[in-house]
XYZ file of C-alpha atoms in Angstrom:
245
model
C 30.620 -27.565 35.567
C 34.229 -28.070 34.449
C 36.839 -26.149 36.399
C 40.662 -25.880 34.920
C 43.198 -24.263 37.483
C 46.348 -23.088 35.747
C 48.957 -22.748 38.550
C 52.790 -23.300 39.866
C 51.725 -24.814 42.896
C 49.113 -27.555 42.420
C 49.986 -29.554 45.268
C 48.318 -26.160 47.111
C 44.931 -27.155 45.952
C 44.725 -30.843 46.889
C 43.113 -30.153 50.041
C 40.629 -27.958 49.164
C 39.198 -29.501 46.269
C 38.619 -33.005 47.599
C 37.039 -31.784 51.266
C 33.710 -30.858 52.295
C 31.478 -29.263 49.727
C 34.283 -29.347 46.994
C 34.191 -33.625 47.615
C 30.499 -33.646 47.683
C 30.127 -31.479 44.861
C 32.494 -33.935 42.413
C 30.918 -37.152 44.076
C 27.695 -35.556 42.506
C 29.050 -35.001 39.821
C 28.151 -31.395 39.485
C 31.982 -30.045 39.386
C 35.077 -31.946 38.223
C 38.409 -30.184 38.701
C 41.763 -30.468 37.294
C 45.048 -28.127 37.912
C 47.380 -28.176 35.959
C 51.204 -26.801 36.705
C 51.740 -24.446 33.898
C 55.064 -24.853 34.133
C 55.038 -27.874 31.960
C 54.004 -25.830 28.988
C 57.256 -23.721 29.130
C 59.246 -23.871 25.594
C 62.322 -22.885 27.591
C 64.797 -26.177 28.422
C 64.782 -24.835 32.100
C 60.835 -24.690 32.072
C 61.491 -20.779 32.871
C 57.949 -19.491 32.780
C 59.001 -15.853 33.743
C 61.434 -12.941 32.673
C 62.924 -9.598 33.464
C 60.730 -6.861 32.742
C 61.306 -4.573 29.284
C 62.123 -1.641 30.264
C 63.731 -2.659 33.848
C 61.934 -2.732 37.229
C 61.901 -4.875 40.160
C 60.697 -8.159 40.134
C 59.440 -11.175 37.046
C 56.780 -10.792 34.968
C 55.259 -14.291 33.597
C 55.728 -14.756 29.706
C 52.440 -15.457 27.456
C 53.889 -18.311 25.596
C 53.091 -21.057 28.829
C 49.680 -19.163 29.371
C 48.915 -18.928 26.057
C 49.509 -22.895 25.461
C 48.037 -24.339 28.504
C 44.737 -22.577 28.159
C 44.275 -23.672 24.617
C 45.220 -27.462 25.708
C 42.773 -27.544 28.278
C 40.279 -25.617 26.599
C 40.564 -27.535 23.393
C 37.832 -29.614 24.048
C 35.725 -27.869 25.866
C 31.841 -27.725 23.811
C 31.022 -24.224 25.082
C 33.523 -20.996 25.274
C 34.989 -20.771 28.793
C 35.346 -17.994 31.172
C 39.413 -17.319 31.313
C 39.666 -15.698 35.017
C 43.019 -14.066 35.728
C 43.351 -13.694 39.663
C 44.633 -10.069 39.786
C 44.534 -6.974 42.517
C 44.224 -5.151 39.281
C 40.672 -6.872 38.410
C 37.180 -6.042 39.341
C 36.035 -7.271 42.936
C 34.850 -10.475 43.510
C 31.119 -9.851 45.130
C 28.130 -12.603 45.415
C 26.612 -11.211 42.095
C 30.056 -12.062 40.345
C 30.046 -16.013 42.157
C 26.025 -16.335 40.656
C 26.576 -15.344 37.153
C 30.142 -17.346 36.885
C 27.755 -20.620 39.019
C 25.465 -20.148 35.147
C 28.835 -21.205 33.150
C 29.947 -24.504 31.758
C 33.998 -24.343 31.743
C 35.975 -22.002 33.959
C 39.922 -21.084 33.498
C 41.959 -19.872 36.469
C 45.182 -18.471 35.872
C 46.697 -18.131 39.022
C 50.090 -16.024 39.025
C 53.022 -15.610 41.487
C 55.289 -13.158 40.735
C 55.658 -9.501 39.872
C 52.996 -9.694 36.922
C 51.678 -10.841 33.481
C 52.548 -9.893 30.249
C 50.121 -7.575 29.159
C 49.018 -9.433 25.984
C 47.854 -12.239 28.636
C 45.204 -9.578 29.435
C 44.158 -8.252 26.576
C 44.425 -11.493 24.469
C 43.891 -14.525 26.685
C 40.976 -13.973 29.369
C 37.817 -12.985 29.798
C 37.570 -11.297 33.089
C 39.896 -9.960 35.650
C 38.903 -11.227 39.543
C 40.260 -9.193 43.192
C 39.178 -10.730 46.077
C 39.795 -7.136 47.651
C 42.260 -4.120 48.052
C 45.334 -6.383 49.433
C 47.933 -8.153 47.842
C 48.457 -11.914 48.369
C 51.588 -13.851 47.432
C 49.911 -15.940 44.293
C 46.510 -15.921 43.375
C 46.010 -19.755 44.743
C 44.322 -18.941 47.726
C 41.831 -16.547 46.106
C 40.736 -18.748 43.278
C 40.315 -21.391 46.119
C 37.734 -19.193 47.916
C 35.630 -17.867 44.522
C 35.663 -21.892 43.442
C 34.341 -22.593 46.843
C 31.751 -19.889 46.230
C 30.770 -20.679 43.374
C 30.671 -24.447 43.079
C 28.140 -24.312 46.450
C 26.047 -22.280 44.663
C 25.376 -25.474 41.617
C 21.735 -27.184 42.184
C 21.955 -29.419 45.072
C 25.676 -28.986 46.145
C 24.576 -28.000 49.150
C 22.001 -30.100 51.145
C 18.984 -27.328 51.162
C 19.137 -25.195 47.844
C 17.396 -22.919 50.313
C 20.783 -22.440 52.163
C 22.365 -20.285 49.320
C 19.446 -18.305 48.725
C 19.379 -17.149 52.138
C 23.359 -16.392 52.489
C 24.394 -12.864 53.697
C 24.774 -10.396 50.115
C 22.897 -12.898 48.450
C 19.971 -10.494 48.891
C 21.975 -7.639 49.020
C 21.970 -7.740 52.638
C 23.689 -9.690 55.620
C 21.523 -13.191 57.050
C 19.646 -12.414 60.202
C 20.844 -13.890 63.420
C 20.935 -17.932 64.283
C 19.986 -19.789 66.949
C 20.044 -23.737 68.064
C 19.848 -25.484 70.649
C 19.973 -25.143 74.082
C 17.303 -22.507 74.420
C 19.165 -20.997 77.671
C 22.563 -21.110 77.800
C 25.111 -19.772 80.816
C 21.898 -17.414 81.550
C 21.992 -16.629 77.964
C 18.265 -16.621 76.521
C 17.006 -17.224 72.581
C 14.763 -14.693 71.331
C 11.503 -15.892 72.557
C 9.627 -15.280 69.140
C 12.247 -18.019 67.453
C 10.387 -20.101 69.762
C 6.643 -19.409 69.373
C 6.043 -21.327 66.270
C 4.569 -18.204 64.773
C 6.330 -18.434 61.313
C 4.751 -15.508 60.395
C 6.335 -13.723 63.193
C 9.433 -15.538 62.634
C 9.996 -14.781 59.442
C 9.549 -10.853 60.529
C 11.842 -10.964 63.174
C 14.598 -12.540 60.564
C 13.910 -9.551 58.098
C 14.032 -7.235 60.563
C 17.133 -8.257 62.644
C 18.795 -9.274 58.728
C 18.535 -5.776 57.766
C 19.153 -3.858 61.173
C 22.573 -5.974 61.292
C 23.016 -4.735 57.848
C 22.479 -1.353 58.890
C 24.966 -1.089 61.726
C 27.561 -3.232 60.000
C 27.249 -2.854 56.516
C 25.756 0.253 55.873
C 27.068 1.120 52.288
C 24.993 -2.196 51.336
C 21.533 -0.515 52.037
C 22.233 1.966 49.052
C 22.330 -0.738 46.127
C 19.507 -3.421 47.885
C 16.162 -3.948 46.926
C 14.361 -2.798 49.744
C 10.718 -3.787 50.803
C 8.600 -1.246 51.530
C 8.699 -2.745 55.330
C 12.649 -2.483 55.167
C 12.175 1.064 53.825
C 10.205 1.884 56.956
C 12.936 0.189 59.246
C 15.426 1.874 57.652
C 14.201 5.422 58.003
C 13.355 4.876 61.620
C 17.046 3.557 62.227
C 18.052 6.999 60.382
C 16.154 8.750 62.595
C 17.244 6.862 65.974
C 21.060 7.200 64.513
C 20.811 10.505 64.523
């Protein structure tokens, strides 16, 4: 997969993308990543990449001519059409679902702004999808294409060291991973569920479900509504109604 970053402040990425999984995942030569300051694509002799809004208002809005122009040169080569992702409070939520269908794509475009707003013709003309980490507002959208990258480059075949690991992540069956345990087995008087420690995998792997979806239900309870419940989980859940009530 082929990542593009379009952003003001590349220096902000350098970490991130050559550490842990991010490192691994380029040494592997599953990801490669380049950002590139969109600044440099400015047609204005001070490299202004904003403006004053039309119309008046507080704040800068980004121009499209920069945008526009450093998308097509790093899309110009590109042998399938990539997936233009504006970082924007305005855009649809960033869940699991979202990080496994963009994980499916060749060539992804982050345009990450840092001011008032875009242009509108950015939106309507330039991407394909509009990304929110969540219902807050951040300074740039940097640090929230860093964490959908991370969570969707860990998600390419063997990135991570057991392919099993992201198929068992919490929402990545529509409910939150069960509780962990290593060890010691008995810690400050602390004990490990003894069924972890039977060797009963069949038992095991109960327990998980069970504990997976009764964390669900006390934390995340919303997610029960959408998730594709067994019949056993059907059964929990009703009694956990019941004992709720």
């Amino acid at each position: 997969m082929k990542i593009d970053v379009l952003s003001l402040f590349p220096e902000m990425f350098e970490g991130v993308l050559h550490s842990s999984i991010m490192k691994k995942a380029q040494e592997q030569q599953a990801a490669s990543f380049k950002v590139t300051d969109f600044r440099d694509y400015s047609t204005n002799k001070h490299k202004k990449v904003d403006d004053y809004p039309y119309g008046g208002g507080a704040g800068m809005v980004l121009k499209p001519e920069p945008l526009f122009a450093a998308v097509e040169a790093v899309t110009k080569t590109s042998s399938s059409k990539p997936r233009v992702i504006l970082m924007c409070p305005q855009g649809e939520r960033f869940t699991q679902k979202k990080a496994e269908e963009l994980a499916k794509e060749q060539h992804l475009v982050f345009i990450c702004g840092h001011y008032e707003g875009y242009d509108e013709r950015i939106r309507e003309h330039l991407v394909t999808d509009e990304i929110s980490l969540g219902d807050f507002v951040l300074t740039g959208g940097e640090v929230a294409s860093m964490a959908i990258i991370d969570s969707v480059v860990r998600l390419l075949p063997d990135v991570l060291g057991n392919n099993q690991s992201a198929v068992h992540d919490s929402f990545s069956t529509g409910i939150l991973e069960h509780p962990q345990y290593t060890r010691p087995a008995t810690f400050n008087g602390l004990e490990v569920p003894p069924v972890l420690l039977s060797g009963n995998h069949a038992e095991i792997e109960k327990w998980r479900e069970e504990q997976a979806f009764l964390r669900t239900a006390q934390r995340r309870p919303e997610l029960l509504q959408e998730a594709p419940l067994t019949d056993h989980q059907k059964e929990l859940y009703q009694q956990w109604i019941q004992k709720r009530d």
